Tab-separated table of C-alpha atoms in Angstrom:
chain	number	residue	atom	x	y	z
A	1	MET	CA	9.379	232.392	-116.444
A	2	ASN	CA	6.662	231.211	-118.582
A	3	GLN	CA	4.440	233.873	-118.352
A	4	LYS	CA	4.566	236.014	-121.492
A	5	THR	CA	2.112	238.895	-120.772
A	6	MET	CA	0.763	240.689	-117.425
A	7	LYS	CA	-1.837	243.054	-116.445
A	8	ALA	CA	-1.035	246.862	-116.251
A	9	LEU	CA	-1.962	250.062	-115.784
A	10	VAL	CA	-1.230	252.039	-119.201
A	11	CYS	CA	-1.895	255.888	-119.724
A	12	ASP	CA	-2.466	256.356	-123.145
A	13	SER	CA	-2.966	260.110	-123.230
A	14	PRO	CA	-4.218	262.538	-120.759
A	15	GLY	CA	-7.397	261.290	-119.217
A	16	ASN	CA	-7.063	257.892	-120.987
A	17	TYR	CA	-6.034	255.234	-118.732
A	18	ALA	CA	-7.010	251.547	-118.369
A	19	LEU	CA	-5.871	247.828	-117.602
A	20	ARG	CA	-4.107	246.297	-120.264
A	21	GLU	CA	-2.549	242.902	-121.311
A	22	VAL	CA	0.966	244.056	-122.194
A	23	PRO	CA	4.261	241.924	-122.381
A	24	VAL	CA	5.881	240.772	-119.101
A	25	PRO	CA	9.339	242.762	-119.202
A	26	GLN	CA	12.590	241.572	-120.076
A	27	ILE	CA	16.493	242.062	-119.352
A	28	VAL	CA	17.683	244.597	-121.752
A	29	GLU	CA	20.818	245.466	-120.162
A	30	PRO	CA	23.411	243.230	-118.111
A	31	THR	CA	22.901	245.456	-115.234
A	32	ASP	CA	19.193	245.391	-115.110
A	33	VAL	CA	16.872	243.004	-112.703
A	34	ILE	CA	13.161	241.841	-113.201
A	35	GLY	CA	11.051	242.376	-109.990
A	36	ARG	CA	7.468	240.767	-109.348
A	37	VAL	CA	5.494	243.683	-107.572
A	38	THR	CA	4.623	242.738	-104.449
A	39	LEU	CA	3.317	246.120	-103.103
A	40	ALA	CA	2.756	249.445	-104.870
A	41	ALA	CA	0.716	252.731	-104.037
A	42	ILE	CA	-0.519	255.449	-106.071
A	43	CYS	CA	1.064	258.858	-105.934
A	44	THR	CA	-0.323	262.391	-106.505
A	45	SER	CA	2.188	262.643	-109.533
A	46	ASP	CA	0.675	259.901	-110.996
A	47	ILE	CA	-2.778	261.709	-110.857
A	48	HIS	CA	-0.905	264.819	-112.466
A	49	TYR	CA	0.425	262.555	-114.771
A	50	VAL	CA	-2.837	260.877	-116.202
A	51	ARG	CA	-4.458	264.369	-116.126
A	52	GLY	CA	-1.475	265.913	-118.437
A	53	GLU	CA	-0.033	268.210	-115.860
A	54	LEU	CA	3.318	267.140	-116.353
A	55	ALA	CA	5.032	269.137	-118.881
A	56	THR	CA	7.595	266.812	-119.824
A	57	ALA	CA	5.387	263.401	-120.119
A	58	THR	CA	5.487	261.262	-123.169
A	59	TYR	CA	2.445	258.470	-124.056
A	60	PRO	CA	1.556	255.863	-123.858
A	61	ARG	CA	3.166	254.507	-120.365
A	62	THR	CA	2.743	251.861	-117.784
A	63	MET	CA	1.722	254.069	-114.620
A	64	GLY	CA	3.427	253.797	-111.102
A	65	HIS	CA	6.788	254.640	-109.275
A	66	GLU	CA	5.873	253.823	-105.318
A	67	PHE	CA	6.682	249.900	-105.204
A	68	CYS	CA	8.420	246.893	-103.488
A	69	VAL	CA	9.630	243.770	-105.250
A	70	GLU	CA	10.944	240.322	-105.077
A	71	ILE	CA	13.440	239.991	-107.731
A	72	ILE	CA	12.944	236.948	-110.060
A	73	GLU	CA	15.573	237.627	-112.444
A	74	THR	CA	18.865	239.454	-112.690
A	75	GLY	CA	21.469	240.794	-115.438
A	76	ALA	CA	24.837	239.189	-115.792
A	77	GLU	CA	26.558	241.909	-114.142
A	78	VAL	CA	24.380	242.493	-110.936
A	79	LYS	CA	26.397	241.630	-108.147
A	80	ASN	CA	24.841	243.167	-105.241
A	81	HIS	CA	21.230	241.586	-105.617
A	82	LYS	CA	20.115	237.822	-106.188
A	83	VAL	CA	16.830	236.127	-107.137
A	84	GLY	CA	14.427	235.996	-104.291
A	85	ASP	CA	15.613	239.624	-102.622
A	86	ARG	CA	12.991	241.456	-101.276
A	87	CYS	CA	13.579	245.385	-101.879
A	88	VAL	CA	11.792	248.632	-101.953
A	89	VAL	CA	12.616	250.447	-105.031
A	90	LYS	CA	13.696	253.734	-105.469
A	91	PRO	CA	10.954	256.062	-107.652
A	92	GLY	CA	13.420	256.664	-110.388
A	93	ALA	CA	16.631	254.933	-111.700
A	94	SER	CA	19.755	256.580	-112.100
A	95	CYS	CA	23.432	255.219	-113.388
A	96	GLY	CA	25.419	257.009	-110.977
A	97	GLU	CA	27.942	257.854	-113.369
A	98	CYS	CA	26.925	260.927	-115.784
A	99	PHE	CA	27.279	264.341	-115.100
A	100	MET	CA	24.118	265.066	-113.354
A	101	CYS	CA	24.427	261.941	-110.912
A	102	GLN	CA	28.109	263.255	-110.083
A	103	LEU	CA	26.288	266.226	-109.444
A	104	GLY	CA	24.100	264.587	-106.984
A	105	ILE	CA	21.291	265.637	-109.031
A	106	ARG	CA	20.104	261.844	-109.760
A	107	SER	CA	16.705	262.989	-110.438
A	108	GLY	CA	18.273	264.570	-113.802
A	109	CYS	CA	19.885	261.301	-114.974
A	110	VAL	CA	20.622	261.264	-118.693
A	111	ARG	CA	20.442	257.727	-118.989
A	112	GLY	CA	17.658	257.240	-116.219
A	113	GLY	CA	14.078	258.562	-115.452
A	114	ILE	CA	11.165	258.361	-113.155
A	115	PHE	CA	9.031	255.067	-113.167
A	116	GLY	CA	5.887	255.352	-115.185
A	117	SER	CA	6.573	258.880	-115.657
A	118	ILE	CA	9.375	261.257	-116.756
A	119	GLY	CA	12.065	259.430	-119.100
A	120	HIS	CA	11.278	256.144	-120.814
A	121	LEU	CA	10.756	253.876	-118.069
A	122	GLU	CA	7.460	251.649	-117.637
A	123	GLY	CA	6.007	251.797	-114.290
A	124	CYS	CA	5.127	249.852	-111.297
A	125	HIS	CA	1.388	249.552	-111.418
A	126	ALA	CA	1.778	245.797	-113.294
A	127	GLU	CA	2.710	242.456	-112.356
A	128	TYR	CA	6.326	242.729	-113.167
A	129	VAL	CA	8.580	245.667	-113.628
A	130	ARG	CA	12.333	246.064	-115.183
A	131	ILE	CA	14.636	247.914	-113.220
A	132	PRO	CA	17.721	249.201	-114.721
A	133	PHE	CA	21.123	250.247	-112.901
A	134	ALA	CA	20.340	247.536	-109.885
A	135	ASP	CA	23.637	248.115	-108.140
A	136	SER	CA	23.997	251.760	-108.771
A	137	THR	CA	23.962	253.375	-105.108
A	138	GLY	CA	20.465	252.938	-103.154
A	139	GLN	CA	18.608	251.960	-106.341
A	140	LEU	CA	17.155	248.698	-104.569
A	141	ILE	CA	17.088	248.764	-100.688
A	142	PRO	CA	16.824	245.735	-99.258
A	143	ILE	CA	13.813	245.141	-96.800
A	144	PRO	CA	15.203	244.480	-93.596
A	145	GLN	CA	14.179	241.086	-91.812
A	146	GLY	CA	11.236	241.524	-89.699
A	147	LEU	CA	9.880	244.670	-91.698
A	148	SER	CA	6.865	244.122	-94.263
A	149	ASP	CA	6.349	245.624	-97.706
A	150	GLU	CA	4.198	248.342	-95.681
A	151	ASP	CA	6.530	249.268	-93.483
A	152	VAL	CA	8.822	250.481	-96.035
A	153	ILE	CA	6.700	251.348	-99.083
A	154	MET	CA	6.529	255.142	-98.571
A	155	LEU	CA	10.571	255.193	-97.670
A	156	PRO	CA	11.755	256.382	-100.870
A	157	ASP	CA	9.123	258.748	-102.352
A	158	MET	CA	6.776	260.044	-99.439
A	159	LEU	CA	9.286	260.331	-96.832
A	160	ALA	CA	12.129	261.080	-98.992
A	161	THR	CA	10.077	264.336	-100.343
A	162	ALA	CA	9.269	265.106	-96.701
A	163	TRP	CA	12.803	264.745	-95.958
A	164	PHE	CA	13.667	266.914	-98.847
A	165	GLY	CA	11.261	269.749	-98.195
A	166	ILE	CA	12.370	269.708	-94.297
A	167	VAL	CA	16.271	269.701	-94.935
A	168	ASN	CA	15.934	272.389	-98.006
A	169	ALA	CA	14.067	274.759	-95.418
A	170	GLY	CA	16.720	274.386	-92.937
A	171	LEU	CA	14.655	273.519	-90.150
A	172	GLN	CA	16.228	273.436	-86.664
A	173	GLU	CA	15.471	271.683	-83.543
A	174	GLY	CA	13.045	273.850	-81.393
A	175	GLN	CA	11.743	275.609	-84.226
A	176	THR	CA	8.465	276.385	-85.320
A	177	VAL	CA	6.803	274.804	-88.575
A	178	SER	CA	3.467	274.701	-90.362
A	179	VAL	CA	2.516	272.367	-93.311
A	180	VAL	CA	0.142	273.521	-95.777
A	181	GLY	CA	-1.491	270.342	-97.075
A	182	VAL	CA	-1.403	267.404	-95.156
A	183	GLY	CA	-2.244	264.604	-97.739
A	184	PRO	CA	0.645	261.579	-97.496
A	185	VAL	CA	3.445	264.185	-98.234
A	186	GLY	CA	2.461	266.422	-95.742
A	187	LEU	CA	1.582	263.803	-93.223
A	188	SER	CA	5.028	262.754	-93.717
A	189	THR	CA	6.425	266.129	-93.506
A	190	CYS	CA	4.679	266.565	-90.221
A	191	LEU	CA	5.683	263.047	-88.899
A	192	LEU	CA	9.674	263.624	-89.987
A	193	ALA	CA	9.245	267.154	-88.612
A	194	LYS	CA	7.967	266.010	-85.137
A	195	ARG	CA	9.843	262.862	-84.657
A	196	LEU	CA	13.356	263.284	-86.162
A	197	PHE	CA	13.812	266.848	-86.353
A	198	LYS	CA	12.273	267.845	-83.132
A	199	ALA	CA	10.088	270.993	-84.165
A	200	LYS	CA	9.165	272.825	-81.198
A	201	THR	CA	5.740	273.242	-82.877
A	202	VAL	CA	4.099	271.454	-85.803
A	203	ILE	CA	0.936	272.952	-87.490
A	204	ALA	CA	-1.188	271.059	-89.878
A	205	VAL	CA	-3.165	273.316	-92.292
A	206	ASP	CA	-5.810	271.700	-94.870
A	207	LEU	CA	-9.243	272.212	-96.514
A	208	ILE	CA	-10.220	268.807	-95.392
A	209	GLN	CA	-11.465	268.309	-92.120
A	210	GLU	CA	-10.726	264.867	-91.745
A	211	ARG	CA	-7.232	265.042	-92.405
A	212	VAL	CA	-6.396	267.929	-90.184
A	213	ASP	CA	-8.014	265.813	-87.537
A	214	LEU	CA	-6.149	263.007	-88.723
A	215	ALA	CA	-2.616	264.726	-88.387
A	216	VAL	CA	-3.497	265.693	-84.691
A	217	ALA	CA	-5.062	262.459	-83.738
A	218	SER	CA	-2.125	260.354	-84.830
A	219	GLY	CA	0.488	262.564	-82.681
A	220	VAL	CA	2.490	264.174	-85.876
A	221	ALA	CA	0.983	267.797	-85.438
A	222	ASP	CA	0.574	269.996	-82.322
A	223	PHE	CA	-2.456	271.714	-83.717
A	224	GLY	CA	-4.395	271.592	-86.949
A	225	ILE	CA	-6.301	274.375	-88.905
A	226	ASN	CA	-8.850	274.055	-91.537
A	227	ALA	CA	-8.126	276.745	-94.236
A	228	ALA	CA	-11.885	276.366	-95.340
A	229	THR	CA	-13.561	277.382	-92.432
A	230	GLU	CA	-10.665	279.436	-89.989
A	231	ASN	CA	-8.567	282.346	-90.679
A	232	VAL	CA	-5.162	280.554	-91.045
A	233	GLY	CA	-3.262	283.613	-90.509
A	234	SER	CA	-5.062	284.746	-87.331
A	235	ARG	CA	-5.148	281.263	-85.960
A	236	VAL	CA	-1.133	280.869	-86.458
A	237	GLN	CA	-0.540	283.942	-84.539
A	238	GLU	CA	-2.482	282.841	-81.757
A	239	LEU	CA	-0.615	279.769	-81.407
A	240	VAL	CA	3.074	280.934	-82.278
A	241	GLY	CA	2.917	284.542	-81.788
A	242	PRO	CA	2.411	287.690	-84.116
A	243	LEU	CA	5.526	287.134	-86.225
A	244	GLY	CA	4.262	283.574	-87.758
A	245	VAL	CA	6.074	280.487	-88.063
A	246	ASP	CA	9.660	280.156	-88.748
A	247	VAL	CA	9.229	277.725	-91.659
A	248	THR	CA	6.438	276.620	-93.581
A	249	ILE	CA	6.422	273.665	-96.124
A	250	GLU	CA	3.581	273.493	-98.767
A	251	THR	CA	2.916	270.377	-100.212
A	252	ALA	CA	-0.554	271.136	-101.493
A	253	GLY	CA	0.513	272.421	-105.163
A	254	GLU	CA	-2.271	274.929	-105.196
A	255	GLU	CA	-2.052	279.002	-105.693
A	256	ASP	CA	-3.708	279.637	-102.266
A	257	ALA	CA	-1.792	277.421	-100.704
A	258	LEU	CA	1.552	279.161	-101.611
A	259	GLU	CA	-0.277	282.368	-100.696
A	260	THR	CA	-1.231	281.112	-97.282
A	261	SER	CA	2.173	279.803	-96.902
A	262	ALA	CA	3.903	282.944	-97.562
A	263	ASN	CA	1.459	284.906	-95.103
A	264	ILE	CA	2.120	282.859	-92.390
A	265	THR	CA	5.701	282.495	-92.352
A	266	ARG	CA	7.522	285.207	-90.446
A	267	PRO	CA	10.091	287.881	-91.814
A	268	SER	CA	13.198	286.107	-92.746
A	269	GLY	CA	11.866	282.890	-92.431
A	270	VAL	CA	11.656	280.149	-95.048
A	271	LEU	CA	8.844	278.594	-97.542
A	272	SER	CA	9.852	275.283	-98.915
A	273	THR	CA	7.377	273.579	-101.403
A	274	VAL	CA	7.935	270.119	-102.922
A	275	SER	CA	4.970	270.086	-105.041
A	276	ILE	CA	3.847	269.753	-108.617
A	277	PHE	CA	1.434	272.570	-109.397
A	278	PRO	CA	-1.185	271.907	-112.082
A	279	LYS	CA	0.191	274.892	-114.335
A	280	SER	CA	3.719	275.510	-115.096
A	281	MET	CA	3.152	279.341	-114.809
A	282	MET	CA	1.223	280.407	-112.063
A	283	PRO	CA	0.758	283.500	-109.828
A	284	THR	CA	3.167	283.265	-106.922
A	285	PRO	CA	3.647	285.708	-103.592
A	286	MET	CA	6.599	287.295	-104.549
A	287	ASN	CA	6.134	290.573	-103.412
A	288	THR	CA	4.799	289.146	-100.085
A	289	MET	CA	8.292	287.327	-99.865
A	290	MET	CA	10.336	289.789	-100.654
A	291	VAL	CA	8.720	292.441	-98.279
A	292	LYS	CA	9.386	289.738	-95.422
A	293	ASN	CA	12.837	288.732	-96.622
A	294	ILE	CA	11.326	284.874	-96.969
A	295	SER	CA	13.647	282.377	-98.424
A	296	PHE	CA	11.981	280.496	-101.382
A	297	LYS	CA	13.150	276.895	-101.431
A	298	TYR	CA	11.815	274.477	-103.784
A	299	GLY	CA	12.885	271.209	-106.162
A	300	ILE	CA	12.677	267.430	-106.586
A	301	GLN	CA	13.977	264.895	-104.125
A	302	GLN	CA	17.043	263.221	-104.572
A	303	CYS	CA	16.340	260.256	-102.127
A	304	ALA	CA	18.302	261.824	-99.447
A	305	GLY	CA	18.200	260.497	-95.944
A	306	LEU	CA	17.176	256.863	-96.748
A	307	PRO	CA	19.369	255.204	-94.124
A	308	GLU	CA	18.715	257.547	-91.336
A	309	MET	CA	14.521	257.019	-91.892
A	310	LEU	CA	15.118	253.234	-92.413
A	311	ALA	CA	16.878	253.220	-89.019
A	312	ALA	CA	14.330	255.143	-87.616
A	313	ILE	CA	11.443	252.688	-89.247
A	314	ARG	CA	13.161	249.648	-87.624
A	315	ALA	CA	13.446	251.526	-84.221
A	316	GLY	CA	9.850	252.106	-84.123
A	317	SER	CA	10.704	255.927	-84.263
A	318	ILE	CA	8.380	256.583	-87.338
A	319	ASP	CA	5.416	254.603	-88.502
A	320	THR	CA	3.261	255.455	-91.413
A	321	GLY	CA	0.879	252.769	-90.988
A	322	PHE	CA	-2.086	255.728	-90.085
A	323	MET	CA	-1.814	257.030	-93.725
A	324	MET	CA	-2.914	253.694	-95.306
A	325	THR	CA	-6.262	253.954	-95.626
A	326	HIS	CA	-7.166	251.804	-98.586
A	327	LYS	CA	-5.594	248.565	-99.581
A	328	ARG	CA	-6.880	246.800	-103.128
A	329	PRO	CA	-5.775	244.241	-105.545
A	330	LEU	CA	-4.141	245.439	-109.092
A	331	ASN	CA	-7.421	244.417	-110.258
A	332	ASP	CA	-9.020	247.386	-108.696
A	333	ILE	CA	-6.518	249.974	-109.842
A	334	GLU	CA	-8.969	252.278	-111.853
A	335	GLU	CA	-10.955	252.818	-109.108
A	336	GLY	CA	-7.883	253.470	-107.000
A	337	TYR	CA	-7.192	256.404	-109.262
A	338	ARG	CA	-10.410	257.730	-109.253
A	339	VAL	CA	-10.844	257.716	-105.391
A	340	PHE	CA	-7.576	258.835	-104.438
A	341	GLY	CA	-7.450	261.252	-107.545
A	342	SER	CA	-10.657	262.829	-105.945
A	343	LYS	CA	-9.525	262.736	-102.406
A	344	ALA	CA	-12.969	260.667	-101.958
A	345	ASP	CA	-13.765	258.351	-99.319
A	346	GLY	CA	-11.262	259.443	-96.719
A	347	CYS	CA	-8.525	258.534	-98.903
A	348	ILE	CA	-5.010	259.256	-98.133
A	349	LYS	CA	-2.735	256.456	-99.407
A	350	TRP	CA	-3.880	253.772	-101.873
A	351	LEU	CA	-1.850	250.619	-101.387
A	352	VAL	CA	-1.794	248.145	-104.568
A	353	THR	CA	-1.611	244.260	-103.929
A	354	PRO	CA	-0.707	241.838	-106.822
A	355	TRP	CA	-3.345	240.787	-109.092
A	356	GLN	CA	-5.869	238.378	-108.258
A	357	ASN	CA	-6.659	235.669	-110.591
């Protein structure tokens, strides 16, 4: 490839990010591939990063970790992928061999990291990206024939995070579940809880009426509650009974959302959170959870459930298209961060298409 530089969104320090001209990435290790980014998306954790809300973040960094690629170059030791392959990529790279990877905690890989975030990997909000450990299990997921980038863009992060929150909560078929916060992760949680995990009742809770309405109108939630205008606890009791729901999954990342989640979960139920919170130390409703014997589960997803969810996408059982509200080229990504980050213009998910000359 003759191109030496490319456009990329670079965050220099908290609050300071802009499109820049940077060098095109090169093969560093023989297990690397270089991909042309064919579709990317903005994630809420990207917003946390540019706001300086991730304690382990380092700067400067090319942003982004949700993306699909066409492989344009492979390292000498890459055996499972070739130039021209279309793949959706896990949000982080892991070697598969270190102590943490062997434990199954690939997010803690001592040699890897999350693209455009924790670790030292440059991100995908750019024209090209270097992907290490290309042959590591599930690192690059081939896009099946007949599926588009849009069909699978949310698989390794949004859907995988939702899967983690549900499995961590131990949600069983026929149980009731509330999802507090129905942005892209929350809507993905409703979708999986309803379609794959067969919850009896799914209740969507949010402060934004349009998001509550979307959850119900799309068929992923049975009921919606606007926490800004309704008494969430009373409404949940009306819907499922005086004890509350069996499981609550919190995806909003706010103190009030966590308190609401504890209040509406039944005694001996489960509260599972997958959120990144604005502050590392924040009030938590520990006494409520203790008195009610609520199990509190949290953590970061490990890209489990990808084969099952990809099969469901191919079968038409799950479709994330209803969340993709905005789609603009890389040229407009600064606006994308502002709109998505402020939840303006009805934005649920902002997709990033390639740079337009």
